[in-house]
Short mmCIF file of C-alpha atoms and ligand atoms in Angstrom, two decimals:
data_model
loop_
_atom_site.label_atom_id
_atom_site.label_comp_id
_atom_site.label_asym_id
_atom_site.label_seq_id
_atom_site.Cartn_x
_atom_site.Cartn_y
_atom_site.Cartn_z
CA MET A 133 124.24 60.72 13.75
CA LYS A 134 121.89 59.18 16.28
CA THR A 135 120.01 60.55 19.27
CA GLN A 136 116.91 59.80 21.34
CA VAL A 137 115.00 63.06 20.77
CA ALA A 138 115.67 65.26 17.73
CA ILE A 139 114.57 68.84 18.45
CA ILE A 140 113.88 71.20 15.54
CA GLY A 141 114.27 74.87 16.52
CA ALA A 142 116.33 76.62 19.22
CA GLY A 143 113.74 79.14 20.39
CA PRO A 144 112.58 79.00 24.01
CA SER A 145 110.59 75.77 23.39
CA GLY A 146 113.46 73.79 21.88
CA LEU A 147 116.07 75.07 24.32
CA LEU A 148 113.95 74.49 27.43
CA LEU A 149 112.98 70.97 26.31
CA GLY A 150 116.60 70.22 25.44
CA GLN A 151 117.84 71.39 28.82
CA LEU A 152 115.26 69.38 30.79
CA LEU A 153 115.96 66.22 28.77
CA GLN A 154 119.71 66.73 29.07
CA ARG A 155 119.51 66.91 32.86
CA ALA A 156 117.36 63.78 32.91
CA GLY A 157 119.97 61.92 30.88
CA ILE A 158 117.82 61.70 27.74
CA ASP A 159 120.02 62.30 24.71
CA ASN A 160 118.92 65.05 22.32
CA VAL A 161 120.23 67.20 19.47
CA ILE A 162 118.82 70.62 18.51
CA LEU A 163 118.79 71.72 14.85
CA GLU A 164 118.38 75.48 14.27
CA ARG A 165 118.16 77.30 10.95
CA ARG A 166 119.54 80.62 12.23
CA SER A 167 122.65 81.60 14.17
CA GLY A 168 122.59 81.87 17.98
CA GLU A 169 123.10 85.65 17.75
CA TYR A 170 120.12 85.99 15.41
CA VAL A 171 117.88 84.03 17.80
CA LEU A 172 118.97 86.34 20.63
CA SER A 173 118.33 89.50 18.61
CA ARG A 174 114.57 88.90 18.46
CA ILE A 175 112.72 91.08 20.98
CA ARG A 176 109.75 89.17 22.31
CA ALA A 177 107.51 88.90 25.35
CA GLY A 178 108.49 89.34 28.95
CA VAL A 179 106.00 87.99 31.50
CA LEU A 180 106.55 84.51 32.97
CA GLU A 181 103.82 82.59 34.77
CA GLN A 182 104.58 80.83 38.03
CA GLY A 183 104.48 77.44 36.25
CA MET A 184 107.14 78.52 33.76
CA VAL A 185 109.30 79.98 36.52
CA ASP A 186 109.10 76.63 38.34
CA LEU A 187 109.99 74.75 35.16
CA LEU A 188 113.00 77.01 34.57
CA ARG A 189 114.09 76.24 38.13
CA GLU A 190 113.78 72.53 37.41
CA ALA A 191 115.93 73.10 34.33
CA GLY A 192 118.54 74.76 36.55
CA VAL A 193 118.31 78.17 34.91
CA ASP A 194 117.06 80.33 37.78
CA ARG A 195 120.21 82.11 38.99
CA ARG A 196 120.03 85.23 36.82
CA MET A 197 116.23 85.22 36.74
CA ASP A 198 116.13 85.38 40.55
CA LYS A 199 118.68 88.17 40.58
CA GLU A 200 117.37 90.32 37.76
CA GLY A 201 113.72 89.30 37.26
CA LEU A 202 110.96 91.42 38.77
CA PRO A 203 108.22 89.49 40.63
CA HIS A 204 104.86 91.24 40.18
CA ASP A 205 101.83 90.54 42.27
CA GLY A 206 99.49 92.90 40.48
CA VAL A 207 98.59 94.26 37.06
CA GLU A 208 96.48 97.28 36.08
CA LEU A 209 93.63 97.80 33.66
CA ALA A 210 93.02 101.40 32.57
CA PHE A 211 89.84 102.71 30.94
CA ASP A 212 87.62 105.81 31.12
CA ASN A 213 90.63 107.77 32.40
CA ARG A 214 90.86 105.58 35.50
CA ARG A 215 92.99 102.68 36.69
CA VAL A 216 91.92 99.45 38.40
CA ARG A 217 94.54 97.22 39.99
CA VAL A 218 94.04 93.48 39.70
CA ASP A 219 95.68 92.08 42.80
CA LEU A 220 96.98 88.82 41.37
CA ALA A 221 98.32 87.45 44.63
CA ALA A 222 95.19 88.24 46.66
CA HIS A 223 92.92 86.52 44.13
CA THR A 224 95.05 83.41 43.57
CA GLY A 225 96.29 82.42 47.02
CA GLY A 226 99.58 84.27 46.63
CA LYS A 227 100.60 83.52 43.03
CA GLN A 228 102.75 86.00 41.12
CA VAL A 229 104.19 86.51 37.67
CA MET A 230 107.85 87.26 36.90
CA VAL A 231 108.84 90.04 34.53
CA TYR A 232 111.95 88.71 32.78
CA GLY A 233 112.50 89.03 29.03
CA GLN A 234 112.25 86.09 26.65
CA THR A 235 115.64 87.15 25.27
CA GLU A 236 117.16 86.67 28.73
CA VAL A 237 115.45 83.29 29.21
CA THR A 238 116.85 82.23 25.82
CA ARG A 239 120.36 83.44 26.68
CA ASP A 240 120.30 81.59 30.03
CA LEU A 241 119.13 78.39 28.33
CA MET A 242 121.83 78.64 25.66
CA GLU A 243 124.53 79.08 28.31
CA ALA A 244 123.18 76.21 30.40
CA ARG A 245 123.14 73.93 27.36
CA GLU A 246 126.72 74.76 26.58
CA ALA A 247 127.72 74.07 30.19
CA GLU A 248 125.92 70.69 30.11
CA GLY A 249 127.58 69.75 26.83
CA GLY A 250 124.28 69.55 24.93
CA GLN A 251 124.59 69.60 21.16
CA THR A 252 122.97 72.40 19.14
CA LEU A 253 123.69 72.69 15.42
CA TYR A 254 123.09 76.29 14.31
CA GLU A 255 122.74 77.55 10.73
CA VAL A 256 121.56 74.26 9.29
CA ASP A 257 119.48 74.38 6.10
CA ASN A 258 116.68 72.38 4.61
CA VAL A 259 115.71 70.51 7.78
CA GLN A 260 113.25 67.72 6.90
CA PRO A 261 111.61 65.19 9.20
CA HIS A 262 111.00 61.71 7.65
CA ASP A 263 109.11 58.46 8.36
CA LEU A 264 107.11 60.04 11.17
CA ASP A 265 104.59 57.20 11.30
CA SER A 266 107.27 54.50 11.56
CA ASP A 267 109.28 53.27 14.58
CA ALA A 268 112.42 54.77 13.12
CA PRO A 269 111.92 58.42 12.20
CA TYR A 270 114.86 60.57 11.13
CA VAL A 271 115.69 64.13 10.18
CA THR A 272 117.83 65.22 7.26
CA PHE A 273 119.51 68.61 6.99
CA GLU A 274 122.34 70.43 5.29
CA GLN A 275 125.34 71.73 7.14
CA SER A 276 128.13 73.59 5.34
CA GLY A 277 126.81 72.27 2.02
CA GLU A 278 126.79 68.63 3.15
CA THR A 279 123.60 66.57 3.64
CA ARG A 280 123.43 64.83 7.00
CA ARG A 281 121.02 62.46 8.69
CA LEU A 282 119.94 62.34 12.34
CA ASP A 283 118.25 59.09 13.41
CA CYS A 284 116.06 59.29 16.51
CA ASP A 285 113.19 57.80 18.52
CA TYR A 286 111.05 60.96 18.60
CA ILE A 287 111.02 64.40 16.97
CA ALA A 288 110.02 67.58 18.82
CA GLY A 289 108.82 70.24 16.37
CA CYS A 290 109.80 73.43 18.22
CA ASP A 291 110.28 75.47 15.07
CA GLY A 292 107.68 78.18 15.51
CA PHE A 293 104.73 79.22 13.37
CA HIS A 294 106.65 79.22 10.06
CA GLY A 295 108.59 76.02 10.74
CA VAL A 296 108.78 72.80 8.75
CA SER A 297 107.39 70.43 11.39
CA ARG A 298 103.70 71.27 11.12
CA GLN A 299 104.02 71.32 7.33
CA SER A 300 105.46 67.81 7.29
CA ILE A 301 102.20 66.36 8.68
CA PRO A 302 99.78 65.29 5.90
CA ALA A 303 97.31 68.17 5.54
CA GLU A 304 94.27 65.91 5.71
CA ARG A 305 95.30 64.81 9.22
CA LEU A 306 95.19 68.36 10.61
CA LYS A 307 92.45 70.80 11.39
CA THR A 308 93.35 74.44 11.88
CA PHE A 309 91.41 77.10 13.75
CA GLU A 310 92.27 80.70 13.09
CA ARG A 311 91.26 84.28 13.72
CA VAL A 312 93.17 87.21 12.31
CA TYR A 313 92.61 90.61 13.91
CA PRO A 314 92.36 93.79 11.83
CA PHE A 315 95.20 95.56 13.69
CA GLY A 316 98.74 95.13 14.97
CA TRP A 317 100.90 96.27 17.88
CA LEU A 318 103.65 98.81 17.38
CA GLY A 319 106.23 98.16 20.11
CA LEU A 320 109.03 100.39 21.35
CA LEU A 321 111.91 99.47 23.67
CA SER A 322 113.80 102.23 25.47
CA ASP A 323 116.29 102.74 28.27
CA THR A 324 113.89 104.78 30.36
CA PRO A 325 112.42 103.93 33.78
CA PRO A 326 108.98 102.25 33.51
CA VAL A 327 106.07 104.66 33.98
CA SER A 328 104.68 102.47 36.77
CA ASP A 329 105.85 99.55 38.94
CA GLU A 330 103.26 97.25 37.38
CA LEU A 331 102.03 96.61 33.82
CA ILE A 332 99.16 98.77 32.59
CA TYR A 333 96.76 97.48 29.89
CA ALA A 334 94.80 100.48 28.61
CA ARG A 335 91.60 100.69 26.59
CA HIS A 336 91.10 104.03 24.83
CA GLU A 337 88.92 105.35 22.03
CA ARG A 338 92.06 105.92 19.96
CA GLY A 339 93.05 102.28 20.49
CA PHE A 340 94.77 99.96 22.96
CA ALA A 341 98.05 100.75 24.72
CA LEU A 342 100.30 98.69 27.01
CA CYS A 343 103.00 99.83 29.42
CA SER A 344 105.45 97.05 30.19
CA MET A 345 109.07 96.77 31.19
CA ARG A 346 112.21 94.66 31.10
CA SER A 347 113.94 96.09 34.20
CA GLN A 348 113.93 99.17 36.47
CA THR A 349 115.69 101.09 33.71
CA ARG A 350 114.29 99.56 30.54
CA SER A 351 110.70 99.97 29.32
CA ARG A 352 108.61 98.28 26.68
CA TYR A 353 105.51 100.07 25.37
CA TYR A 354 102.95 99.19 22.72
CA VAL A 355 100.17 100.99 20.86
CA GLN A 356 97.52 99.38 18.66
CA VAL A 357 97.93 100.46 15.00
CA PRO A 358 96.12 99.61 11.74
CA LEU A 359 97.68 96.61 9.95
CA GLU A 360 98.77 98.70 6.96
CA GLU A 361 100.87 101.01 9.14
CA LYS A 362 104.63 101.22 8.39
CA VAL A 363 107.14 101.44 11.19
CA GLU A 364 109.15 104.05 9.19
CA ASP A 365 106.20 106.41 9.54
CA TRP A 366 106.48 106.31 13.31
CA SER A 367 109.16 108.63 14.66
CA ASP A 368 109.91 108.14 18.35
CA GLU A 369 108.15 111.44 18.99
CA ARG A 370 105.00 110.34 17.23
CA PHE A 371 105.00 107.09 19.21
CA TRP A 372 105.38 108.85 22.58
CA ASP A 373 102.67 111.38 21.72
CA GLU A 374 100.23 108.65 20.73
CA LEU A 375 101.01 106.57 23.83
CA ARG A 376 100.52 109.57 26.13
CA ARG A 377 97.11 110.30 24.63
CA ARG A 378 95.89 106.76 25.32
CA LEU A 379 96.91 106.63 29.00
CA PRO A 380 95.05 108.02 32.01
CA GLU A 381 96.25 111.57 32.70
CA ASP A 382 98.13 110.75 35.89
CA VAL A 383 100.06 107.98 34.10
CA ALA A 384 100.79 110.12 31.05
CA ALA A 385 102.14 112.86 33.30
CA ASN A 386 104.74 110.44 34.71
CA LEU A 387 105.89 109.01 31.38
CA VAL A 388 109.64 109.35 30.84
CA THR A 389 110.51 109.25 27.14
CA GLY A 390 113.80 108.66 25.37
CA PRO A 391 115.31 107.32 22.15
CA SER A 392 114.06 103.92 20.99
CA LEU A 393 116.39 100.91 21.01
CA GLU A 394 113.96 98.94 18.87
CA LYS A 395 110.63 99.55 17.18
CA SER A 396 108.55 97.02 15.29
CA ILE A 397 104.98 96.12 14.31
CA ALA A 398 103.53 92.68 15.03
CA PRO A 399 100.18 91.43 13.68
CA LEU A 400 97.73 89.77 16.06
CA ARG A 401 96.51 86.26 15.44
CA SER A 402 94.77 83.38 17.18
CA PHE A 403 95.73 79.99 15.70
CA VAL A 404 95.51 76.36 16.83
CA VAL A 405 96.23 73.14 14.99
CA GLU A 406 94.70 69.82 16.04
CA PRO A 407 96.07 67.32 16.81
CA MET A 408 99.47 68.48 18.04
CA GLN A 409 101.14 65.20 17.10
CA TYR A 410 101.50 62.80 14.22
CA GLY A 411 103.21 59.46 14.71
CA ARG A 412 106.50 60.21 16.44
CA LEU A 413 106.42 63.96 15.80
CA PHE A 414 105.18 66.31 18.53
CA LEU A 415 104.41 69.98 17.87
CA VAL A 416 105.49 72.30 20.67
CA GLY A 417 104.86 76.03 21.24
CA ASP A 418 104.33 78.41 18.31
CA ALA A 419 104.56 75.48 15.85
CA ALA A 420 101.10 74.43 17.09
CA HIS A 421 99.44 77.60 18.31
CA ILE A 422 99.59 81.39 18.30
CA VAL A 423 97.81 83.75 20.69
CA PRO A 424 97.46 87.51 20.40
CA PRO A 425 99.88 89.05 22.93
CA THR A 426 97.19 90.64 25.12
CA GLY A 427 97.51 88.45 28.22
CA ALA A 428 101.15 87.47 27.73
CA LYS A 429 100.40 83.80 27.07
CA GLY A 430 102.53 82.86 24.01
CA LEU A 431 105.78 82.01 25.73
CA ASN A 432 104.01 80.52 28.74
CA LEU A 433 101.95 78.22 26.58
CA ALA A 434 105.13 77.03 24.88
CA ALA A 435 106.50 76.21 28.35
CA SER A 436 103.42 74.18 29.28
CA ASP A 437 103.75 72.10 26.08
CA VAL A 438 107.40 71.54 26.98
CA ASN A 439 106.34 70.44 30.45
CA THR A 440 103.91 67.89 28.98
CA LEU A 441 106.41 66.50 26.48
CA TYR A 442 109.18 66.36 29.07
CA ARG A 443 106.99 64.41 31.57
CA LEU A 444 105.95 62.11 28.72
CA MET A 445 109.57 61.42 27.71
CA LEU A 446 110.43 60.66 31.37
CA LYS A 447 107.59 58.11 31.47
CA VAL A 448 108.68 56.57 28.16
CA TYR A 449 112.42 56.29 28.90
CA ARG A 450 112.24 55.52 32.62
CA GLU A 451 109.12 53.37 32.84
CA GLY A 452 108.59 52.16 29.28
CA ARG A 453 105.16 53.85 29.20
CA THR A 454 104.87 54.19 25.41
CA ASP A 455 101.10 53.72 25.88
CA LEU A 456 100.99 57.37 27.05
CA VAL A 457 102.44 58.74 23.79
CA PRO A 458 99.05 59.26 22.08
CA ARG A 459 97.95 61.44 25.01
CA TYR A 460 100.36 64.30 24.29
CA SER A 461 98.05 66.30 22.03
CA GLN A 462 94.88 66.03 24.11
CA THR A 463 96.78 66.90 27.30
CA CYS A 464 98.29 70.03 25.73
CA LEU A 465 95.14 71.15 23.93
CA LYS A 466 93.06 71.32 27.11
CA ARG A 467 95.28 74.08 28.40
CA VAL A 468 95.97 75.62 24.98
CA TRP A 469 92.30 76.35 24.36
CA LYS A 470 91.86 77.97 27.76
CA ALA A 471 94.81 80.27 27.12
CA GLU A 472 93.45 80.97 23.62
CA ARG A 473 90.16 81.96 25.23
CA PHE A 474 91.76 84.31 27.73
CA SER A 475 94.00 85.95 25.09
CA TRP A 476 91.06 86.40 22.72
CA TRP A 477 88.92 87.84 25.51
CA MET A 478 91.58 90.30 26.68
CA THR A 479 92.06 91.34 23.05
CA SER A 480 88.30 91.72 22.52
CA ILE A 481 87.62 93.98 25.48
CA LEU A 482 90.67 96.25 25.15
CA HIS A 483 91.09 97.02 21.41
CA LYS A 484 89.30 99.37 19.07
CA PHE A 485 87.63 97.20 16.44
CA SER A 486 86.00 99.76 14.18
CA GLU A 487 85.34 103.46 13.71
CA GLU A 488 81.60 103.05 13.33
CA GLU A 489 80.55 100.39 15.77
CA ASP A 490 79.32 102.28 18.85
CA PHE A 491 77.45 99.32 20.31
CA GLY A 492 80.60 97.20 20.52
CA ALA A 493 82.46 100.00 22.25
CA ARG A 494 79.75 100.33 24.90
CA MET A 495 79.81 96.56 25.44
CA GLN A 496 83.56 96.75 26.09
CA GLN A 497 83.10 99.56 28.59
CA ALA A 498 80.31 97.73 30.37
CA GLU A 499 82.31 94.52 30.51
CA LEU A 500 85.39 96.25 31.90
CA ASP A 501 83.31 98.12 34.44
CA TYR A 502 81.59 94.88 35.46
CA VAL A 503 84.61 92.56 35.74
CA THR A 504 86.74 95.09 37.58
CA GLY A 505 83.90 95.86 40.01
CA SER A 506 83.23 92.24 40.91
CA GLU A 507 85.34 89.93 43.06
CA ALA A 508 84.35 87.06 40.77
CA GLY A 509 85.46 89.08 37.73
CA LEU A 510 88.78 90.05 39.28
CA THR A 511 89.41 86.44 40.31
CA THR A 512 88.76 85.27 36.75
CA ILE A 513 91.30 87.71 35.35
CA ALA A 514 93.85 87.00 38.08
CA GLU A 515 93.78 83.20 37.86
CA ASN A 516 94.11 83.26 34.09
CA TYR A 517 96.83 85.91 34.11
CA VAL A 518 99.06 84.04 36.59
CA GLY A 519 98.46 80.88 34.55
CA LEU A 520 96.08 77.94 34.89
CA PRO A 521 97.50 74.71 36.35
CA TYR A 522 99.50 72.37 34.10
CA GLU A 523 97.45 69.39 32.91
CA PRO A 524 98.65 65.93 34.01
CA LEU A 525 99.18 63.13 31.44
CA GLU A 526 97.29 60.71 33.68
CA ASP A 527 94.36 61.49 35.98
N1 APR B 849 114.56 74.42 10.66
C1 APR B 849 115.21 74.69 11.81
N2 APR B 849 114.84 75.66 12.66
C2 APR B 849 113.76 76.38 12.32
C3 APR B 849 113.02 76.13 11.15
C4 APR B 849 113.46 75.10 10.29
N3 APR B 849 112.81 74.82 9.17
N4 APR B 849 111.98 77.01 11.10
C5 APR B 849 112.08 77.78 12.19
N5 APR B 849 113.15 77.42 12.95
C6 APR B 849 113.59 78.01 14.21
C7 APR B 849 113.50 79.53 14.24
O1 APR B 849 114.63 80.15 13.67
C8 APR B 849 113.38 79.80 15.75
O2 APR B 849 114.64 79.99 16.35
O3 APR B 849 112.73 77.58 15.25
C9 APR B 849 112.74 78.54 16.31
C10 APR B 849 111.31 78.77 16.77
O4 APR B 849 111.31 79.67 17.86
P1 APR B 849 110.05 80.59 18.25
O5 APR B 849 109.43 81.12 17.02
O6 APR B 849 110.51 81.54 19.28
O7 APR B 849 109.00 79.54 18.85
P2 APR B 849 108.99 78.82 20.29
O8 APR B 849 110.33 78.31 20.67
O9 APR B 849 107.83 77.87 20.25
O10 APR B 849 108.74 79.99 21.29
C11 APR B 849 107.55 80.32 21.91
O11 APR B 849 105.90 81.96 22.02
O12 APR B 849 104.47 83.61 21.57
C12 APR B 849 105.69 83.24 21.50
O13 APR B 849 107.19 85.13 21.83
C13 APR B 849 106.88 83.84 22.06
O14 APR B 849 108.57 83.26 20.47
C14 APR B 849 107.91 82.82 21.59
C15 APR B 849 107.08 81.63 21.43
C1 PHB B 850 106.03 92.69 26.92
O1 PHB B 850 106.60 93.14 27.92
O2 PHB B 850 106.61 92.64 25.81
C2 PHB B 850 104.62 92.25 27.03
C3 PHB B 850 104.02 92.22 28.28
C4 PHB B 850 102.71 91.82 28.41
C5 PHB B 850 102.00 91.45 27.30
C6 PHB B 850 102.60 91.45 26.03
C7 PHB B 850 103.91 91.86 25.91
O3 PHB B 850 100.70 91.07 27.41
#
C-alpha cells in the first residue's frame, strides 16, 4: 500500500488530522490497534476551546456539535464556601468554550471519514514505523495474521501516551519532562441534570471537586482521591456524599443524584517530550504531551498540534515548502508549554497536596482570593481557559 501521510491512531488527533487532509485532497491512511467501538467507549473530556471548534468547522464536522453542544461563556471557581464566576466572554472580547463530549467529537469524525471515503484500518497489530530519517519512511503492521507494509511521505504519530510512535524515536534524541501528582480523579457519569448551568471547579479541605456536564440531562462529576484508591470501594452513594461535602452549601443543596453510568479513576500527570518530531515522523497530541485535566486542555492541545501539522502539510503539498518541516516541533511546543503551565497552575491551587502542610493550603487560599478579586487575575484565567491563539508556522 502507498499513501502520502500515514496516521497511527484513530483517537481525536488522528481522526481530525485525517479528515482535514482528506478534504484538502492529501491522501492518508489511519492505522488503529483497537476496534471503532472500543475507541468510542472511552469516556474522556468535554470542553472545546474556540480554536478547536473552528477547526472542527473547517473539517466539516459542526452539524451535530452546533445542535447539541452547549456554548458556555463563564466558569465558576468555588472555595471557602463561596462561588466566583469567571466571565470568560467579558474578559476575552467575547470568546466562549463549547461543552461537547470527546466521545461525540470522535463519533462525528468517524462518520465524516466514512462519508468522505477515507481509509481507516481498525484492529491492526504490531504497528511499526521504519526509516524515519530517510526520504522513504514506511509503516509495517499485521492485519488478520498477515504482515503488510504502508509506504508514505510522512508519518503522524497520533497514538496517545502509550503508543509506538514516540518509542520508535532513538531515546538519546528525546528529552522528557514529567511531573506525577500524588492523587487521581474519580469520575462519575450519570443521567441527571447538571447541578449548575456552568462548570464549577471547587477547592475544599477534603480535596478538589469538579461539576461538569455532557448535556442538559447528563452530568459528569469528579472528586480528588488518593492514588491507591480502588473504584470498587466507591459505591454511588459514597461518591455523591463525598461530592456534596466538597461543594458550597447552596450548590450541594441543588445536587440531583442518580445511578452511575460509568465510574473510573484517572491519575494526574504533566508530561512533555522534546522535540515533537524526528525525521519524517511527527508526534501529535497525547503521544507528545499529557496535562492534568484541571483546565480541560488535553483534547484542545491535541487539536492545536493537528492544526499545525495540517497547515504544514498544506504548505508542503501545495507550495513545495519542505523547508518548513523542521519547524513543526518548535511551533507546537510554544503553545504546549503555555497549556502545561496553566494546567499545572490550576491543579496546584485547587487540590489538597498533603495532610500536614498548612502553609501550602494558606497560599492556595490567598492565591484564589487574589486572582478572583482582581481584573488582571480574572483575565489571566479567562484567556487561558478559552485557549491561547494558535501559533503560526511563519511569522
Ligand atoms: N498502534 C495503533 N494504534 C495505537 C497504538 C499502536 N501501537 N497505540 C495506541 N493506539 C491508538 C489508541 O488505541 C487510541 O485510539 O491511538 C489512539 C490514541 O488516542 P488518544 O489516546 O485519545 O490520543 P489523542 O488522539 O492524541 O487524543 C487527545 O487528549 O487529553 C487527552 O482526553 C484527551 O484522549 C484525548 C487526547
Ligand atoms: C469533563 O467534563 O470531563 C471535564 C471538564 C473540565 C475539565 C476536565 C474534565 O477540566
